[in-house]
């Protein structure tokens, strides 16, 4: 999906909402547990209830992967069920040396046909670039994550007061464009949004952490 | 596998060798391509040829994941085929918020019964700790990776000259112990080994990058 198409969807629906699909099998309602594929059935009910309201879905890959091959089948069925026109984010936090990142890109962009994948920046440019070579596909790079551990390294700062997350934004903005790259900036860091926007004024941001993690929309 | 058991294996075999299992389907020999599971058959031949010589195997998860559910079946068969007494590293570079990392830990330590998993540190303590709660299982945390992109962020340094990889080592050493944590320190950074060892003198190191990536054993 291109930037223009995504922007149009947002305007059309008057919504920036992204719905997470993180099915914890222990939380699936009893009446779905006896079905052939409870994970898919649960996702199906969520998607049916939200498709009108959101522009994106974000399956959290860990929750499928932990179930073995049948979990990946549930993921595939879930992604096939998402109505056309929704932006699909594989929340996978991958990132490895070049040829390995290329395999991860193939996984999510070709095997599963997601529009975007979340990528961790620790290993630098050659770990991110392989994800950027797919037309209409996006990298969503971790900058400031929403969890408590975001304080451990992301605010580590150099002698000029530049923090690691700012360096990540600054360097990586040159690897891609605002047409194939977005950033994770947690809703738990509203005080840093000004600095983020001063470095990447035009990029879409994925803003997790509203609700249970303490962030707010306001 | 405990530290003592691993140490004993190393002494017994007079080897620290870890064999990667990164099957690129394009490189599988022709005579194996017609078998039911070429990826497994190729791994089988590698394992048969090396089991006497190495103490560890390291399947690179991207190469299985990219093949969809059948790739995970090949991974399972490969791991089942590795003779007892070898240390198995799931090279996955995972790391996410706490409940998601817990799912990844479940994937590799329970669903696939690996001894260790490689973890990326960017998201900090709560993204790493869930991997540390499994008896006899290990986190191998990225400190200095072997790829060119390791220069982008891992050497980012604060006003006192402490570099990010040193902060990763220093902080994370308190999250686990030398009984459940190792570090990735690429063979392409021999000049930094002294600093690594001054921070974590007792931890095992996984040292990738010998050969094609330009590192050497000497």
Tab-separated table of C-alpha atoms in Angstrom:
chain	number	residue	atom	x	y	z
A	1	UNK	CA	0.000	0.000	0.000
A	2	UNK	CA	1.424	3.412	-0.915
A	3	UNK	CA	1.605	6.377	1.424
A	4	UNK	CA	-1.091	8.145	-0.611
A	5	UNK	CA	-3.406	5.149	-0.382
A	6	UNK	CA	-2.914	4.815	3.356
A	7	UNK	CA	-3.482	8.534	3.837
A	8	UNK	CA	-6.666	8.317	1.806
A	9	UNK	CA	-7.935	5.440	3.970
A	10	UNK	CA	-7.268	7.471	7.105
A	11	UNK	CA	-9.203	10.459	5.744
A	12	UNK	CA	-12.024	8.305	4.425
A	13	UNK	CA	-12.526	6.475	7.726
A	14	UNK	CA	-11.612	9.447	9.909
A	15	UNK	CA	-9.547	6.996	11.888
A	16	UNK	CA	-5.892	6.192	12.564
A	17	UNK	CA	-6.788	3.156	14.639
A	18	UNK	CA	-4.637	0.039	14.456
A	19	UNK	CA	-6.141	-3.084	16.045
A	20	UNK	CA	-3.733	-5.567	17.606
A	21	UNK	CA	-4.305	-9.285	17.050
A	22	UNK	CA	-2.425	-10.810	19.992
A	23	UNK	CA	-4.485	-13.849	20.826
A	24	UNK	CA	-3.613	-15.357	24.145
A	25	UNK	CA	-5.130	-18.833	23.916
A	26	UNK	CA	-6.040	-18.693	27.604
A	27	UNK	CA	-8.295	-15.719	26.964
A	28	UNK	CA	-10.314	-17.227	24.133
A	29	UNK	CA	-13.984	-17.508	25.119
A	30	UNK	CA	-15.173	-21.001	26.021
A	31	UNK	CA	-17.611	-21.320	23.080
A	32	UNK	CA	-14.785	-20.844	20.568
A	33	UNK	CA	-12.393	-23.300	22.180
A	34	UNK	CA	-14.089	-26.331	20.649
A	35	UNK	CA	-13.785	-25.020	17.083
A	36	UNK	CA	-11.124	-26.316	14.681
A	37	UNK	CA	-9.045	-23.170	14.924
A	38	UNK	CA	-9.932	-21.125	18.021
A	39	UNK	CA	-7.195	-18.554	17.362
A	40	UNK	CA	-8.530	-17.792	13.911
A	41	UNK	CA	-12.171	-17.808	15.095
A	42	UNK	CA	-11.343	-15.336	17.848
A	43	UNK	CA	-9.498	-13.072	15.413
A	44	UNK	CA	-12.399	-13.371	12.968
A	45	UNK	CA	-14.818	-12.080	15.590
A	46	UNK	CA	-12.487	-9.170	16.401
A	47	UNK	CA	-12.045	-8.295	12.736
A	48	UNK	CA	-15.793	-8.456	12.060
A	49	UNK	CA	-16.401	-6.079	14.949
A	50	UNK	CA	-13.709	-3.561	14.017
A	51	UNK	CA	-13.173	-3.547	10.242
A	52	UNK	CA	-15.314	-0.438	9.805
A	53	UNK	CA	-13.493	1.464	12.527
A	54	UNK	CA	-9.812	0.859	11.894
A	55	UNK	CA	-7.317	1.332	9.083
A	56	UNK	CA	-4.778	-1.258	10.210
A	57	UNK	CA	-4.425	-4.647	11.885
A	58	UNK	CA	-1.318	-5.722	13.721
A	59	UNK	CA	-0.900	-9.443	14.383
A	60	UNK	CA	1.752	-9.979	17.049
A	61	UNK	CA	3.796	-12.799	15.551
A	62	UNK	CA	5.007	-14.245	18.877
A	63	UNK	CA	1.498	-15.375	19.727
A	64	UNK	CA	1.260	-17.459	16.532
A	65	UNK	CA	4.841	-18.676	16.449
A	66	UNK	CA	4.589	-20.096	19.965
A	67	UNK	CA	1.872	-22.503	18.772
A	68	UNK	CA	4.135	-24.177	16.210
A	69	UNK	CA	3.139	-24.733	12.537
A	70	UNK	CA	-0.591	-24.611	13.327
A	71	UNK	CA	-0.098	-21.106	14.729
A	72	UNK	CA	1.280	-19.990	11.370
A	73	UNK	CA	-1.768	-21.517	9.695
A	74	UNK	CA	-3.987	-19.466	12.005
A	75	UNK	CA	-1.989	-16.367	11.089
A	76	UNK	CA	-2.386	-17.070	7.377
A	77	UNK	CA	-6.147	-17.562	7.726
A	78	UNK	CA	-6.402	-14.400	9.820
A	79	UNK	CA	-4.528	-12.341	7.253
A	80	UNK	CA	-6.650	-13.755	4.425
A	81	UNK	CA	-9.787	-12.811	6.359
A	82	UNK	CA	-8.837	-9.150	6.835
A	83	UNK	CA	-10.914	-7.177	4.304
A	84	UNK	CA	-9.044	-5.573	1.410
A	85	UNK	CA	-7.937	-2.020	1.969
A	86	UNK	CA	-6.670	-2.537	5.513
A	87	UNK	CA	-3.005	-2.061	6.226
A	88	UNK	CA	-1.487	-5.177	7.816
A	89	UNK	CA	1.473	-4.892	10.162
A	90	UNK	CA	3.427	-8.031	11.062
A	91	UNK	CA	4.599	-7.094	14.542
A	92	UNK	CA	7.709	-9.240	14.582
A	93	UNK	CA	10.582	-7.023	15.803
A	94	UNK	CA	13.015	-8.806	13.482
A	95	UNK	CA	16.512	-7.674	12.440
A	96	UNK	CA	19.663	-9.633	11.627
A	97	UNK	CA	22.642	-9.562	9.246
A	98	UNK	CA	21.758	-8.761	5.645
A	99	UNK	CA	21.052	-12.183	4.126
A	100	UNK	CA	19.044	-13.186	7.197
A	101	UNK	CA	17.000	-9.986	7.238
A	102	UNK	CA	16.297	-10.684	3.558
A	103	UNK	CA	14.766	-14.018	4.612
A	104	UNK	CA	12.657	-12.315	7.273
A	105	UNK	CA	11.490	-9.785	4.696
A	106	UNK	CA	10.555	-12.650	2.380
A	107	UNK	CA	8.620	-14.282	5.241
A	108	UNK	CA	6.413	-11.319	5.985
A	109	UNK	CA	6.153	-9.584	2.614
A	110	UNK	CA	5.918	-12.640	0.339
A	111	UNK	CA	4.990	-15.759	2.336
A	112	UNK	CA	2.420	-13.816	4.427
A	113	UNK	CA	1.828	-10.701	2.305
A	114	UNK	CA	1.867	-8.154	5.140
A	115	UNK	CA	2.157	-4.455	4.248
A	116	UNK	CA	4.676	-3.701	6.975
A	117	UNK	CA	6.941	-5.358	9.487
A	118	UNK	CA	8.340	-3.993	12.732
A	119	UNK	CA	12.155	-4.067	12.787
A	120	UNK	CA	14.646	-3.607	15.644
A	121	UNK	CA	17.538	-1.234	14.835
A	122	UNK	CA	20.352	-2.561	17.071
A	123	UNK	CA	22.258	-4.247	14.220
A	124	UNK	CA	22.251	-1.147	12.007
A	125	UNK	CA	21.859	-0.334	8.348
A	126	UNK	CA	22.503	-3.676	6.646
A	127	UNK	CA	19.991	-5.322	8.995
A	128	UNK	CA	17.241	-2.890	7.950
A	129	UNK	CA	17.867	-2.295	4.236
A	130	UNK	CA	16.735	-5.740	2.990
A	131	UNK	CA	13.221	-4.914	4.224
A	132	UNK	CA	13.156	-1.728	2.139
A	133	UNK	CA	13.440	-3.304	-1.294
A	134	UNK	CA	9.781	-4.345	-1.704
A	135	UNK	CA	7.430	-2.055	-3.590
A	136	UNK	CA	4.489	-0.846	-1.537
A	137	UNK	CA	5.917	-2.498	1.626
A	138	UNK	CA	7.059	-0.754	4.781
A	139	UNK	CA	9.554	-0.997	7.610
A	140	UNK	CA	8.322	0.205	10.974
A	141	UNK	CA	11.539	0.767	12.871
A	142	UNK	CA	11.681	0.815	16.670
A	143	UNK	CA	12.677	4.257	17.916
A	144	UNK	CA	11.037	4.777	21.330
A	145	UNK	CA	9.159	1.723	22.501
A	146	UNK	CA	6.301	1.869	24.993
A	147	UNK	CA	7.670	-0.516	27.625
A	148	UNK	CA	9.589	0.303	30.854
A	149	UNK	CA	12.799	-1.139	29.342
A	150	UNK	CA	12.759	1.658	26.763
A	151	UNK	CA	14.577	3.712	29.412
A	152	UNK	CA	17.554	1.333	29.537
A	153	UNK	CA	19.178	2.070	26.183
A	154	UNK	CA	16.943	4.265	24.023
A	155	UNK	CA	17.688	7.378	26.126
A	156	UNK	CA	21.430	6.634	26.309
A	157	UNK	CA	22.970	9.911	25.179
A	158	UNK	CA	26.227	11.094	23.672
A	159	UNK	CA	28.373	14.054	24.736
A	160	UNK	CA	26.122	16.457	22.815
A	161	UNK	CA	22.949	15.198	24.468
A	162	UNK	CA	21.782	13.269	21.416
A	163	UNK	CA	19.980	10.172	22.545
A	164	UNK	CA	20.167	6.746	20.953
A	165	UNK	CA	16.572	6.915	19.688
A	166	UNK	CA	17.387	10.246	18.027
A	167	UNK	CA	20.442	8.747	16.381
A	168	UNK	CA	18.293	5.839	15.191
A	169	UNK	CA	15.804	8.272	13.674
A	170	UNK	CA	18.483	10.512	12.186
A	171	UNK	CA	20.584	7.797	10.545
A	172	UNK	CA	17.770	5.534	9.410
A	173	UNK	CA	15.752	8.323	7.798
A	174	UNK	CA	18.395	8.277	5.049
A	175	UNK	CA	18.062	4.512	4.482
A	176	UNK	CA	14.468	4.775	3.359
A	177	UNK	CA	11.899	7.481	2.755
A	178	UNK	CA	8.577	8.514	4.237
A	179	UNK	CA	7.130	6.270	1.502
A	180	UNK	CA	8.563	3.025	2.909
A	181	UNK	CA	9.474	3.700	6.516
A	182	UNK	CA	7.569	4.489	9.706
A	183	UNK	CA	8.679	4.582	13.339
A	184	UNK	CA	7.452	3.132	16.601
A	185	UNK	CA	7.106	5.935	19.155
A	186	UNK	CA	5.292	4.744	22.261
A	187	UNK	CA	2.364	6.688	23.675
A	188	UNK	CA	4.166	6.454	27.010
A	189	UNK	CA	6.714	9.062	25.846
A	190	UNK	CA	4.609	12.113	24.923
A	191	UNK	CA	7.378	14.415	26.172
A	192	UNK	CA	9.693	13.147	23.415
A	193	UNK	CA	7.280	13.600	20.528
A	194	UNK	CA	8.516	17.103	19.768
A	195	UNK	CA	12.088	15.834	19.358
A	196	UNK	CA	10.888	12.914	17.219
A	197	UNK	CA	8.940	15.242	14.954
A	198	UNK	CA	11.862	17.627	14.601
A	199	UNK	CA	13.953	14.757	13.144
A	200	UNK	CA	11.292	12.971	11.084
A	201	UNK	CA	8.553	15.513	10.382
A	202	UNK	CA	6.897	13.567	7.566
A	203	UNK	CA	7.015	9.911	8.589
A	204	UNK	CA	4.017	8.002	9.824
A	205	UNK	CA	4.370	6.943	13.471
A	206	UNK	CA	3.004	3.757	14.987
A	207	UNK	CA	2.088	4.715	18.551
A	208	UNK	CA	1.544	1.698	20.832
A	209	UNK	CA	0.945	1.728	24.566
A	210	UNK	CA	-2.424	3.480	24.825
A	211	UNK	CA	-4.509	1.911	27.586
A	212	UNK	CA	-3.034	-0.952	29.636
A	213	UNK	CA	0.511	0.391	29.286
A	214	UNK	CA	-0.465	3.835	30.552
A	215	UNK	CA	-0.353	5.997	27.424
A	216	UNK	CA	-3.297	8.159	26.348
A	217	UNK	CA	-4.554	9.591	23.078
A	218	UNK	CA	-5.117	13.105	24.397
B	1	UNK	CA	22.098	-27.631	29.749
B	2	UNK	CA	23.977	-26.168	32.701
B	3	UNK	CA	27.186	-24.179	32.455
B	4	UNK	CA	29.106	-27.073	34.024
B	5	UNK	CA	27.690	-29.537	31.492
B	6	UNK	CA	28.530	-27.280	28.569
B	7	UNK	CA	32.023	-26.697	29.914
B	8	UNK	CA	32.512	-30.435	30.272
B	9	UNK	CA	31.428	-31.010	26.640
B	10	UNK	CA	33.924	-28.410	25.467
B	11	UNK	CA	36.762	-30.073	27.392
B	12	UNK	CA	35.713	-33.551	26.322
B	13	UNK	CA	35.600	-32.660	22.634
B	14	UNK	CA	38.437	-30.151	22.770
B	15	UNK	CA	36.188	-27.929	20.676
B	16	UNK	CA	34.177	-24.730	21.020
B	17	UNK	CA	32.766	-25.071	17.529
B	18	UNK	CA	29.174	-24.053	16.826
B	19	UNK	CA	27.798	-25.156	13.441
B	20	UNK	CA	25.237	-22.886	11.784
B	21	UNK	CA	22.210	-24.454	10.129
B	22	UNK	CA	21.159	-21.723	7.674
B	23	UNK	CA	19.815	-23.668	4.736
B	24	UNK	CA	19.359	-21.567	1.656
B	25	UNK	CA	17.046	-23.701	-0.471
B	26	UNK	CA	18.842	-22.531	-3.599
B	27	UNK	CA	22.070	-24.086	-2.383
B	28	UNK	CA	20.694	-27.541	-1.641
B	29	UNK	CA	22.398	-30.158	-3.840
B	30	UNK	CA	20.321	-31.435	-6.732
B	31	UNK	CA	20.060	-35.036	-5.468
B	32	UNK	CA	18.378	-33.863	-2.259
B	33	UNK	CA	15.856	-31.573	-3.936
B	34	UNK	CA	13.546	-34.438	-4.899
B	35	UNK	CA	13.262	-35.721	-1.306
B	36	UNK	CA	10.195	-35.038	0.839
B	37	UNK	CA	11.989	-32.479	2.983
B	38	UNK	CA	15.165	-31.195	1.297
B	39	UNK	CA	15.880	-28.700	4.088
B	40	UNK	CA	15.877	-31.434	6.714
B	41	UNK	CA	17.855	-33.840	4.514
B	42	UNK	CA	20.515	-31.203	3.915
B	43	UNK	CA	20.750	-30.442	7.641
B	44	UNK	CA	20.898	-34.165	8.377
B	45	UNK	CA	23.933	-34.548	6.141
B	46	UNK	CA	25.630	-31.572	7.823
B	47	UNK	CA	24.867	-32.908	11.291
B	48	UNK	CA	26.130	-36.396	10.436
B	49	UNK	CA	29.369	-34.894	9.156
B	50	UNK	CA	29.969	-32.596	12.130
B	51	UNK	CA	28.431	-34.075	15.288
B	52	UNK	CA	31.779	-35.417	16.494
B	53	UNK	CA	33.526	-32.106	15.967
B	54	UNK	CA	31.214	-29.483	17.415
B	55	UNK	CA	29.549	-28.753	20.750
B	56	UNK	CA	26.682	-26.636	19.428
B	57	UNK	CA	24.308	-26.216	16.501
B	58	UNK	CA	22.713	-22.925	15.603
B	59	UNK	CA	19.673	-23.041	13.315
B	60	UNK	CA	19.014	-19.584	11.882
B	61	UNK	CA	15.267	-19.266	12.329
B	62	UNK	CA	14.709	-16.879	9.395
B	63	UNK	CA	15.582	-19.611	6.930
B	64	UNK	CA	12.831	-21.906	8.273
B	65	UNK	CA	10.240	-19.219	8.970
B	66	UNK	CA	10.405	-17.934	5.389
B	67	UNK	CA	9.150	-21.317	4.144
B	68	UNK	CA	5.903	-21.121	6.079
B	69	UNK	CA	4.585	-23.958	8.316
B	70	UNK	CA	6.576	-26.629	6.445
B	71	UNK	CA	9.769	-24.737	7.321
B	72	UNK	CA	8.920	-25.064	11.016
B	73	UNK	CA	8.378	-28.784	10.484
B	74	UNK	CA	11.855	-28.993	8.935
B	75	UNK	CA	13.237	-27.125	11.951
B	76	UNK	CA	11.540	-29.530	14.364
B	77	UNK	CA	12.873	-32.588	12.534
B	78	UNK	CA	16.345	-31.032	12.419
B	79	UNK	CA	16.336	-30.344	16.146
B	80	UNK	CA	15.090	-33.864	16.876
B	81	UNK	CA	17.908	-35.282	14.754
B	82	UNK	CA	20.703	-33.446	16.594
B	83	UNK	CA	22.351	-36.036	18.849
B	84	UNK	CA	21.879	-35.636	22.614
B	85	UNK	CA	24.538	-33.665	24.380
B	86	UNK	CA	24.800	-30.896	21.781
B	87	UNK	CA	23.860	-27.376	22.758
B	88	UNK	CA	21.175	-25.973	20.446
B	89	UNK	CA	20.943	-22.245	19.806
B	90	UNK	CA	17.812	-20.852	18.166
B	91	UNK	CA	19.304	-17.881	16.321
B	92	UNK	CA	16.189	-15.746	16.278
B	93	UNK	CA	17.216	-12.247	17.465
B	94	UNK	CA	13.874	-11.825	19.219
B	95	UNK	CA	12.914	-9.203	21.827
B	96	UNK	CA	9.643	-7.420	22.581
B	97	UNK	CA	7.580	-6.137	25.516
B	98	UNK	CA	7.356	-8.545	28.445
B	99	UNK	CA	4.293	-10.641	27.632
B	100	UNK	CA	5.412	-10.965	24.005
B	101	UNK	CA	8.967	-11.956	24.904
B	102	UNK	CA	7.403	-14.570	27.191
B	103	UNK	CA	5.674	-16.038	24.128
B	104	UNK	CA	8.922	-16.053	22.160
B	105	UNK	CA	10.633	-17.798	25.082
B	106	UNK	CA	7.840	-20.370	25.095
B	107	UNK	CA	8.341	-20.868	21.338
B	108	UNK	CA	12.017	-21.679	21.502
B	109	UNK	CA	12.378	-23.245	24.955
B	110	UNK	CA	9.155	-25.256	25.071
B	111	UNK	CA	7.671	-25.690	21.587
B	112	UNK	CA	11.115	-26.343	20.031
B	113	UNK	CA	13.232	-27.250	23.095
B	114	UNK	CA	16.314	-25.205	22.191
B	115	UNK	CA	18.932	-24.623	24.893
B	116	UNK	CA	19.430	-20.968	24.035
B	117	UNK	CA	17.943	-18.156	22.003
B	118	UNK	CA	19.622	-15.032	20.652
B	119	UNK	CA	17.925	-11.846	21.898
B	120	UNK	CA	18.223	-8.206	20.761
B	121	UNK	CA	18.658	-5.712	23.626
B	122	UNK	CA	17.122	-2.520	22.190
B	123	UNK	CA	13.891	-2.751	24.213
B	124	UNK	CA	15.699	-3.223	27.529
B	125	UNK	CA	15.270	-5.246	30.674
B	126	UNK	CA	11.620	-6.304	30.528
B	127	UNK	CA	12.160	-7.558	26.965
B	128	UNK	CA	15.002	-9.851	28.073
B	129	UNK	CA	13.931	-11.097	31.517
B	130	UNK	CA	11.131	-13.415	30.316
B	131	UNK	CA	13.763	-15.530	28.542
B	132	UNK	CA	15.710	-15.967	31.793
B	133	UNK	CA	13.067	-17.826	33.759
B	134	UNK	CA	13.640	-21.311	32.276
B	135	UNK	CA	15.897	-23.742	34.114
B	136	UNK	CA	18.884	-24.862	32.073
B	137	UNK	CA	18.023	-22.422	29.266
B	138	UNK	CA	20.084	-19.471	28.097
B	139	UNK	CA	19.782	-15.999	26.631
B	140	UNK	CA	22.497	-15.037	24.168
B	141	UNK	CA	22.235	-11.259	24.104
B	142	UNK	CA	23.540	-9.186	21.196
B	143	UNK	CA	26.387	-6.962	22.339
B	144	UNK	CA	28.719	-6.458	19.361
B	145	UNK	CA	27.434	-8.090	16.218
B	146	UNK	CA	29.656	-9.172	13.336
B	147	UNK	CA	28.007	-7.177	10.521
B	148	UNK	CA	28.979	-3.763	9.078
B	149	UNK	CA	25.867	-2.180	10.659
B	150	UNK	CA	27.302	-2.922	14.099
B	151	UNK	CA	29.149	0.381	13.708
B	152	UNK	CA	25.927	2.401	13.431
B	153	UNK	CA	24.663	2.196	17.014
B	154	UNK	CA	26.695	-0.288	19.045
B	155	UNK	CA	29.685	2.089	19.252
B	156	UNK	CA	27.510	5.121	20.049
B	157	UNK	CA	29.187	6.544	23.145
B	158	UNK	CA	28.209	8.729	26.073
B	159	UNK	CA	30.098	11.716	27.501
B	160	UNK	CA	32.397	9.377	29.452
B	161	UNK	CA	33.316	7.308	26.417
B	162	UNK	CA	31.147	4.359	27.402
B	163	UNK	CA	29.757	2.760	24.295
B	164	UNK	CA	26.281	1.344	23.843
B	165	UNK	CA	27.535	-2.251	23.666
B	166	UNK	CA	29.352	-1.691	26.963
B	167	UNK	CA	26.213	-0.329	28.554
B	168	UNK	CA	24.316	-3.358	27.242
B	169	UNK	CA	26.900	-5.671	28.816
B	170	UNK	CA	27.067	-3.727	32.066
B	171	UNK	CA	23.340	-3.420	32.689
B	172	UNK	CA	22.284	-6.829	31.443
B	173	UNK	CA	24.905	-8.714	33.431
B	174	UNK	CA	22.757	-7.943	36.483
B	175	UNK	CA	19.575	-9.331	34.884
B	176	UNK	CA	20.949	-12.844	34.644
B	177	UNK	CA	24.121	-14.691	35.606
B	178	UNK	CA	26.926	-16.467	33.803
B	179	UNK	CA	24.758	-19.563	34.287
B	180	UNK	CA	21.924	-18.355	32.032
B	181	UNK	CA	23.333	-15.594	29.861
B	182	UNK	CA	25.930	-15.370	27.109
B	183	UNK	CA	26.797	-12.563	24.698
B	184	UNK	CA	27.262	-12.225	20.966
B	185	UNK	CA	30.636	-10.592	20.276
B	186	UNK	CA	31.517	-10.765	16.599
B	187	UNK	CA	34.903	-12.055	15.465
B	188	UNK	CA	35.085	-8.901	13.359
B	189	UNK	CA	35.738	-6.809	16.511
B	190	UNK	CA	38.867	-8.381	18.047
B	191	UNK	CA	40.016	-4.931	19.229
B	192	UNK	CA	37.001	-4.702	21.558
B	193	UNK	CA	37.385	-8.088	23.203
B	194	UNK	CA	39.499	-6.684	26.022
B	195	UNK	CA	36.754	-4.200	26.938
B	196	UNK	CA	34.117	-6.926	26.694
B	197	UNK	CA	36.095	-9.200	28.991
B	198	UNK	CA	36.685	-6.429	31.515
B	199	UNK	CA	32.898	-6.067	31.916
B	200	UNK	CA	31.846	-9.724	31.676
B	201	UNK	CA	34.904	-11.807	32.585
B	202	UNK	CA	33.011	-15.048	33.213
B	203	UNK	CA	30.291	-15.227	30.578
B	204	UNK	CA	30.429	-17.493	27.569
B	205	UNK	CA	30.677	-15.562	24.296
B	206	UNK	CA	29.149	-16.609	20.990
B	207	UNK	CA	31.587	-15.332	18.363
B	208	UNK	CA	30.130	-15.272	14.848
B	209	UNK	CA	31.714	-13.844	11.735
B	210	UNK	CA	34.702	-16.144	11.236
B	211	UNK	CA	35.276	-16.796	7.531
B	212	UNK	CA	32.990	-15.165	4.982
B	213	UNK	CA	32.438	-12.103	7.180
B	214	UNK	CA	36.156	-11.497	7.586
B	215	UNK	CA	36.818	-12.522	11.201
B	216	UNK	CA	39.492	-15.055	12.135
B	217	UNK	CA	40.088	-17.463	15.014
B	218	UNK	CA	43.734	-16.471	15.547
